[in-house]
Coordinates of C-alpha atoms in Angstrom, one line a residue:
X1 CA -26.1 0.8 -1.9
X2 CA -25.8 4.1 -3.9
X3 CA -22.2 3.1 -5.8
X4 CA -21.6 7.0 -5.0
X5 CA -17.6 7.9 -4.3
X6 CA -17.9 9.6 -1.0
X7 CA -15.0 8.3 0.5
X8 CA -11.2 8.2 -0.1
X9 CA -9.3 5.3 1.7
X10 CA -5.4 4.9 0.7
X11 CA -3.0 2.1 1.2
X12 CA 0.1 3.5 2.1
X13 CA 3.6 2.2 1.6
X14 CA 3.7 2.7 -2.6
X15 CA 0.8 5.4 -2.6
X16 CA 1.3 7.6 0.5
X17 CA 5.0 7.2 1.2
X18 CA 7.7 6.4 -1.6
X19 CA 9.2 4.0 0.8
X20 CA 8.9 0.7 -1.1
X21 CA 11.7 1.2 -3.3
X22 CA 13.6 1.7 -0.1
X23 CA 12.4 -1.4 1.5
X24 CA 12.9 -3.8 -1.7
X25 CA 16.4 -3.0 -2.2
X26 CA 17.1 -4.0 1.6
X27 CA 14.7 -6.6 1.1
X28 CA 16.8 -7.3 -1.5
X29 CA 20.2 -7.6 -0.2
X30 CA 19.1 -9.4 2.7
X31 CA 18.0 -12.3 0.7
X32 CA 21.2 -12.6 -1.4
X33 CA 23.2 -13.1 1.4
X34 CA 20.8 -16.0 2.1
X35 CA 19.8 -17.4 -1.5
X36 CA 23.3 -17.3 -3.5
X37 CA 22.0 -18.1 -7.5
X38 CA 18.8 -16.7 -6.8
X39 CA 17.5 -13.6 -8.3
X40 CA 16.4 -11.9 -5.8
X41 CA 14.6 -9.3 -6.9
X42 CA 12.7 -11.6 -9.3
X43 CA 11.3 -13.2 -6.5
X44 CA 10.2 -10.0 -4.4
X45 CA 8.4 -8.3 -7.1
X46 CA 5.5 -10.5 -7.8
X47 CA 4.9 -10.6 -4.2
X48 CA 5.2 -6.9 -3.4
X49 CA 2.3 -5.5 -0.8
X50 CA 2.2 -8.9 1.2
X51 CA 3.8 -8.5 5.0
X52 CA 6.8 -9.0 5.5
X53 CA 6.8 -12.0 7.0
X54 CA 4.1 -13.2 4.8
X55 CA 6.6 -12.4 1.4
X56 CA 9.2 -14.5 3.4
X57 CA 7.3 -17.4 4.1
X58 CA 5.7 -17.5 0.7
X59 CA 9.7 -17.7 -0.8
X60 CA 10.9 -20.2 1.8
X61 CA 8.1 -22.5 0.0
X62 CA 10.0 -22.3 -2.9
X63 CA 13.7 -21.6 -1.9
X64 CA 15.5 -23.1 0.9
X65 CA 15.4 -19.9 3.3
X66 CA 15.9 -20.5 6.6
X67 CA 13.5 -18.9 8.7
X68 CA 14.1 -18.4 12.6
X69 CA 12.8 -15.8 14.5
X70 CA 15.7 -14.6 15.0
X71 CA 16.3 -14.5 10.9
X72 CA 13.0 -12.6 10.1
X73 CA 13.7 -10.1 13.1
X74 CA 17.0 -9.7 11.4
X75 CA 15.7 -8.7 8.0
X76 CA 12.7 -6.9 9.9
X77 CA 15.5 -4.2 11.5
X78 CA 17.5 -4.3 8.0
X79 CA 14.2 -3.2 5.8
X80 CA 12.9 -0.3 9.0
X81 CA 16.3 1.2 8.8
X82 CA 16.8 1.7 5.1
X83 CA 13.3 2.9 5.1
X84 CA 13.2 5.0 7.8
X85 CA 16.7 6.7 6.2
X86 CA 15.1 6.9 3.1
X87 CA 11.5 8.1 3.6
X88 CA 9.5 11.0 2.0
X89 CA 6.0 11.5 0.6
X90 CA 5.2 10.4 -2.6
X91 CA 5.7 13.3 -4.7
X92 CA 2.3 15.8 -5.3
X93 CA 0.5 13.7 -2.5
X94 CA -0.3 16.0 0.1
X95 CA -1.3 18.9 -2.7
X96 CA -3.6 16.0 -4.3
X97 CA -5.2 15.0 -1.0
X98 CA -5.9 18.3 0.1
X99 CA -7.6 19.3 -3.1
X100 CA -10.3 16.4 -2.6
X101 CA -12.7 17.4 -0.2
X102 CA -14.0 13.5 1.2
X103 CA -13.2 12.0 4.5
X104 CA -10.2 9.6 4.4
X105 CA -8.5 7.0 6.1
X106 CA -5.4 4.8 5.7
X107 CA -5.7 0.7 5.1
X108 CA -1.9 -1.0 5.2
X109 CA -0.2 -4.1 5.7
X110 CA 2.7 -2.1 7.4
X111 CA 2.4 -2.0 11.5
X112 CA 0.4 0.2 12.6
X113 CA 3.4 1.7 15.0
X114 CA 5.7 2.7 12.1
X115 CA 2.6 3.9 9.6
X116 CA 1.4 6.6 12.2
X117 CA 5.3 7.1 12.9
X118 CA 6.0 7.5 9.0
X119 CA 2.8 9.9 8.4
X120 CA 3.5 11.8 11.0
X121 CA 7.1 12.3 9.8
X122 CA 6.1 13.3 6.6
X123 CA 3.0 15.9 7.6
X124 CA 0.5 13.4 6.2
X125 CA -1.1 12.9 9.8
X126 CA -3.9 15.5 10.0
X127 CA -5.4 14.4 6.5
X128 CA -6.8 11.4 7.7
X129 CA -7.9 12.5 11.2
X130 CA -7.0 9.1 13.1
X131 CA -8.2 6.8 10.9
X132 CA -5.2 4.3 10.2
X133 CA -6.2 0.7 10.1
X134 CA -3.2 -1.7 10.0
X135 CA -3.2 -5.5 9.8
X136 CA -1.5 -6.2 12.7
X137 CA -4.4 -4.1 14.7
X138 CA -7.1 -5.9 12.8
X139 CA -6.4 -9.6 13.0
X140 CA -5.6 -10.3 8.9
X141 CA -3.3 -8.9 6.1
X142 CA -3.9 -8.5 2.8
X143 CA -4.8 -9.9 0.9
X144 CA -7.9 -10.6 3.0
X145 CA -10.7 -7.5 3.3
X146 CA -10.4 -7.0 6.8
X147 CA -8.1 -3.7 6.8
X148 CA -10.3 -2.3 4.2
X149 CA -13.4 -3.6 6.4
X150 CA -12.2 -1.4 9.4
X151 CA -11.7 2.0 7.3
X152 CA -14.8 1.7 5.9
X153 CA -16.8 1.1 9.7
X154 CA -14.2 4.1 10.6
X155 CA -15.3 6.2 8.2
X156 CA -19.2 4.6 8.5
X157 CA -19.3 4.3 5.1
X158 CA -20.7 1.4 2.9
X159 CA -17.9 -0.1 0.9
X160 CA -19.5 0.6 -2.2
X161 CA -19.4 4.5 -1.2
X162 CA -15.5 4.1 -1.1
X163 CA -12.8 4.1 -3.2
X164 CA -9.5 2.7 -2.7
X165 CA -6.0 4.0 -3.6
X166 CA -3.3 0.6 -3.9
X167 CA 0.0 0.5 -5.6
X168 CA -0.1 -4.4 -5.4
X169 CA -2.1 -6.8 -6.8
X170 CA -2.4 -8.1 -3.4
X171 CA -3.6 -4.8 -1.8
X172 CA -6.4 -4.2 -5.2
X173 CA -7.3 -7.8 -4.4
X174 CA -7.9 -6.7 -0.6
X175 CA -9.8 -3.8 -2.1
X176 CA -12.0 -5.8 -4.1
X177 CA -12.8 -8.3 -2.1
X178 CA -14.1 -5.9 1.0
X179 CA -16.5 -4.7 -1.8
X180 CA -14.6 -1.3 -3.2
X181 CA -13.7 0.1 -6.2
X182 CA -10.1 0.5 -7.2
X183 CA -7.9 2.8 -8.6
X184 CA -4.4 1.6 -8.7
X185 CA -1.3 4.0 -8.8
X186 CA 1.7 2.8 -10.9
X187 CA 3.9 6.0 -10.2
X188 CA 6.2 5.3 -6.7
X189 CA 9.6 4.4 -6.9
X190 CA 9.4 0.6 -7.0
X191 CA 7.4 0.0 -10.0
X192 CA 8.4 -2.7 -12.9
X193 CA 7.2 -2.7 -16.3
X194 CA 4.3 -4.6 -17.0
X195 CA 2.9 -3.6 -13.6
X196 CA -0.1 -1.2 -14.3
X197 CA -1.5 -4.1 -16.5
X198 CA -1.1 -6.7 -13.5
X199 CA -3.3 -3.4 -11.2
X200 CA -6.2 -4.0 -14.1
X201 CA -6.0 -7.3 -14.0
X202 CA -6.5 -8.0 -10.2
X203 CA -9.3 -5.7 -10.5
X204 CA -8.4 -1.6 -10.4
X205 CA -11.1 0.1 -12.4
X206 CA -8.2 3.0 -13.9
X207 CA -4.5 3.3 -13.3
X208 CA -1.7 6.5 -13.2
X209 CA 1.3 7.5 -12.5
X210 CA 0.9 11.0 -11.2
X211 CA -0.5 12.3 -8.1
X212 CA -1.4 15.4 -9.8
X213 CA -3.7 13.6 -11.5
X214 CA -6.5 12.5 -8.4
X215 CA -8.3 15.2 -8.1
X216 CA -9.8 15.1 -11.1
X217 CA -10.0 11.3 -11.3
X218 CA -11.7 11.4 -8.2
X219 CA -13.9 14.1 -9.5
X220 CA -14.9 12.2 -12.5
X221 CA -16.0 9.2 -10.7
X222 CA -18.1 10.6 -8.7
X223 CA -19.7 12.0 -11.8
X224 CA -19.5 8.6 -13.8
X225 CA -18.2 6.0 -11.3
X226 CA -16.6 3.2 -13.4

């Protein structure tokens, strides 16, 4: 295991598209139409970066959410549409990802349909050459390894070779436990106070909040890897 950074491999709802804010404010309003006196967004953000129906199910445990198939395909629709109105790039991506010269693939939670759909929308496609790896194509979301796991045989890379771009605790935790390092971005459109601290604590080596800003992160680790 040589611990060099030869690899780049990027979650992408939070780092490559700025499409969570969009999706927790439907998120949002979706669930206080269900839980009246409950703050809703109080109980999305600690679980941002879990599926969908993984978030939902965790809040039904505590909250009396009812929770049909017909419900969560309800709320599934809601949360596309707002983010399919509302997506874009996060700002200086593209620039940044260009300006790193390592192979790169994608590792989401999202379905693997609407990520290739998104990328493709947004001209982010042809950087990563194919390599999207979903957790509804792989078997187990985040945060469980297995999406990082499949980037990293995609890219036939060790996971030590690789570093990781994540915007959740659950997706650094993912990171982590497949055996990469992390660098955590606290800059998309969604992000709370208090939530670059919760990235170090799960286990991201460094976080920022600028795209701009990767290059020459990426350049210093693989002079000094942390």
């Amino acid at each position: 295991m040589s611990g060099a950074v030869a690899h780049l491999v990027c979650d992408c709802d939070g780092v490559l598209l700025d499409s969570e804010a969009a999706a927790q404010h439907a998120l949002q309003t979706q669930l206080a139409a269900r839980l009246p006196g409950v703050d809703a967004a109080a109980v999305i953000q600690p679980r941002l970066g879990m599926t969908l129906e993984a978030l939902l199910a965790d809040i039904a445990g505590q909250h009396p959410l009812p929770l049909t198939p017909d419900e969560i395909a309800r709320i599934r629709r809601a949360v596309d549409a707002e983010v399919a109105a509302r997506l874009r790039a996060v700002p200086g991506v593209a620039a940044a990802l260009r300006a790193i010269p390592l192979p790169k693939a994608v590792a989401s939670n999202s379905a693997g349909a609407r990520v290739r759909a998104a990328l493709r929308r947004t001209g982010l496609w042809p950087l990563f050459q194919g390599r999207v790896h979903c957790a509804d194509e792989v078997g187990a979301a985040k945060p469980a390894p297995d999406v990082y796991l499949a980037a990293c045989r995609s890219l036939r890379a060790a996971p030590d070779d690789c570093l990781a771009l994540e915007d959740s605790v659950t997706g650094v935790t993912a990171a982590r436990a497949a055996g990469l390092r992390v660098l955590g971005f606290a800059g998309a459109g969604h992000i709370a106070a208090g939530h670059a601290e919760r990235l170090l604590a799960a286990g991201a080596g460094l976080v920022f909040d600028d795209m701009r800003r990767l290059p020459e992160l990426v350049r210093r680790l693989q002079a000094r890897p942390f």
